[in-house]
Amino acid sequence: MMRPLRDRKPAAKAKPPLFPSTLTPLRAILDDDGDAQPGSMVNVIGVLKDCRAPVATHGSDWKCTLTISDLSIEDEPAGVELVIFRPEARMPEVGAGDVLVVLSAKVQRFKSNPKSLITSKITTVCVYKAATIPVYPASAQVALLPPKQGESHKLLKEEHHQYVSYLYNVIDKYEVPDEAEYEQRVKVSLNVKDKFSLLKDVTDGNFYDLIGQVAKDPYTDEMGRITLYLSDYTENDFFFHYTWEGVRDLASAARPADAYPEDYNPEASQQHPWVGPYGKRTIQISCYDAHADFIREAGVSAGTWLSLRNVQVKFGRNGAHLEGFLREERNASARKVNVEILDIAAPHPSVTKAKVDPRLKEAVRRWRDYSQEKKTQILAVKAAQEAGAKRKFARAGSSDELDKKAVEEQEKVALGLNELVTCEAHPKPVSTLASILEPVMYETMVSGQPVKIPLPFTNTKYNACVRVVDFHPCNLEDFACGRKWSEFDILSDNDHDDDDDDESDQDSLNSTMDASDDEDHDRGRTWEWRFALLLEDASTPSLPAATVAAMDKDKRTRKCDRDPKTRTRLWVTVDNTEAQCLTGLDAVNLRRDPHTLATLRERMFTLWGNLEELKAAKARAAVKKREERYEGKGEDEDINGNGRMTKKRKGKKATTVAQLENLKPPLEDSDGEQQQQQNQGEEELSNKPFSCCLKQYGVRVSEDDDGLPKTDGAAGGWVRVFGMFGTKICV
């Protein structure tokens, strides 16, 4: 609650006196560009607003600080400080509202504070007691107290006495405390407490003086507040823990410039590198008003040593870590700055080692010890990393698993894999297609007897080295199929209906038989990839000669089994998502988009080489052979681009079984699909093997589904299917 405005003594209607020419207005001292600059001697007059009682110093003198104000600065809450150093017996006896005339005082700027006055051996402090000052224009000489030892009032003239009377009667005394409040302030000032503390000892809700090093460049927020990070190299459990994330990068020298977390401003880490210590050795301090202005104008940066006074310490917004706050002091000058830069590299010539603040020297010593410890720790970490790498290498030499991986890598190099085809990293080792096709047996007990039941499928993923020896459908134009568009296609978990699949299959058949449909066919439809690849195992070694000889003697051995070039083969489906990953293209109507078709053909050439040309040549040869076979039979023949033949009788289109088989990709059955098609001219096929990821899963089949032949692999209404995933053609 504010104090009511104090009544003034009415002054007579006499003409105001002139300001004494021998005196200097206090405004000239407060202003940075005023006439009174540091080091100059001045005479001033002012009304006493505050007093800090005399206290002993380390020498013979005592110290007392008075705050005065005159008409030039009466609108400002703060005044000009007068610091008096002299023996206790010579200290002036002052009270609230007294008028002081100070002769031969020196202007100073102590640290980063505003300019102030300090006494010297020739300084005289003349005190006029407020209670006895008469009403102007009467002279105030009657209120002048006798001079202290060593002082003289000879320089005071009548004009000074007259102006003292005028000043006291007309100045606004709102900021002048009453006697009770004044006595309380003086009493409190006697309770001098050393507020200096190490950061390890600070606690919530107290004020401290701190000395430390700036851990990173300060930054300013939108409100002009500056955030400072200070460390004196002591630890506090309630500080934020700054971790060192560069350990793993030491060996490669790839450590980022700024690897330390920020409490509130992560963007600042890119602009202001951290140079401070790790662990809980740093406190975040928010600086306001004049303190922030000084830090900004002085160019304080990372590595600077600072002395901060009257820092409030409390828990921050997160309630977990202690933070500091440096604001304006109550009943102090608004320009007073509690920040001082400590230059340890090039101190003032007058500052010797003996005069350096011992608290600063201790902090620098802790800094040195920490730096040495940090260097030792870094060397130890590097040594541990190297030792760990050696141990890992040694274990790898004796580990069968790592030996197996090394052999696999050597085999991959020996196979000459296609570098333009990559697959996602998979923790499992490379599997052969023969091992993938092996049935999985489930062991159980039936009537007390152990029984092994073959599982129709397992949900498993594999790594494999393969090459493409066939694809399905035979035409690239049929690698994409269309279906009706649905509003639910925007949902990531949407699956289209099976009914629509059937309709899509019929559309695919129609488009295969007649590619001249109009553009209305594509309206309201969406296109998806759907094709299959026949893969041949590229990792299976050729059979040893002894084995081949033994097989030749065995009449029951099949010819394909005796062939040392025999490789296991496997059909895999490629769905829409995985085809997009493989080709990098979105599905379209390839019959009406020649550009996408050409791009697809070029990219698939990277995968399967000249396979498409071989299939086209064989298709042409088959057409020619069929033409010769049906020549002279009088049947209308329609030879499509696949080498398939449809016979037109009585104006209707007849569809061969081969065309019906072209509708759906083949579902792989581990027992029924061991097709060893070694008669397709593989010696002419030219492509490189590649690494890919395969997956096994099951597809539910209706018992009344006549479109799929019933085999042992479809037992229980399930059929085993293999698919490709996570494989990409690099372009």
PDB file of C-alpha atoms in Angstrom, residues 44 61 75 123 175 184 187 192 241 250 261 271 332 375 434 473 497 524 603 606 614 634 704 719:
ATOM      1  CA  VAL A  44      26.177  19.169  -4.827  1.00  0.00           C
ATOM      2  CA  ASP A  61      37.647   3.451   7.811  1.00  0.00           C
ATOM      3  CA  ASP A  75      10.411  12.910 -10.436  1.00  0.00           C
ATOM      4  CA  THR A 123      35.400  16.239   1.116  1.00  0.00           C
ATOM      5  CA  GLU A 175       9.867   9.446  -1.653  1.00  0.00           C
ATOM      6  CA  GLN A 184      13.600   0.727  10.330  1.00  0.00           C
ATOM      7  CA  LYS A 187      18.303  -0.843  11.408  1.00  0.00           C
ATOM      8  CA  VAL A 192      24.907  -6.881   6.856  1.00  0.00           C
ATOM      9  CA  HIS A 241      21.576 -32.398 -15.960  1.00  0.00           C
ATOM     10  CA  LEU A 250      35.049 -39.192 -30.612  1.00  0.00           C
ATOM     11  CA  PRO A 261      20.083 -30.255 -24.306  1.00  0.00           C
ATOM     12  CA  GLN A 271      23.385 -20.572 -32.616  1.00  0.00           C
ATOM     13  CA  ALA A 332      17.233   1.163  -5.345  1.00  0.00           C
ATOM     14  CA  LYS A 375      40.480 -34.453 -20.574  1.00  0.00           C
ATOM     15  CA  ALA A 434      14.982 -74.660 -50.244  1.00  0.00           C
ATOM     16  CA  PRO A 473       1.252 -61.697 -66.059  1.00  0.00           C
ATOM     17  CA  ASP A 497     -14.458 -55.954 -51.409  1.00  0.00           C
ATOM     18  CA  GLY A 524     -14.551 -43.944 -61.418  1.00  0.00           C
ATOM     19  CA  ARG A 603      13.295 -50.141 -64.244  1.00  0.00           C
ATOM     20  CA  THR A 606      17.431 -53.358 -64.020  1.00  0.00           C
ATOM     21  CA  LEU A 614      13.397 -63.737 -74.137  1.00  0.00           C
ATOM     22  CA  GLY A 634     -10.473 -72.836 -91.687  1.00  0.00           C
ATOM     23  CA  ASP A 704     -16.237 -74.358 -52.917  1.00  0.00           C
ATOM     24  CA  VAL A 719      -2.857 -71.926 -48.842  1.00  0.00           C
TER      25      VAL A 719
END
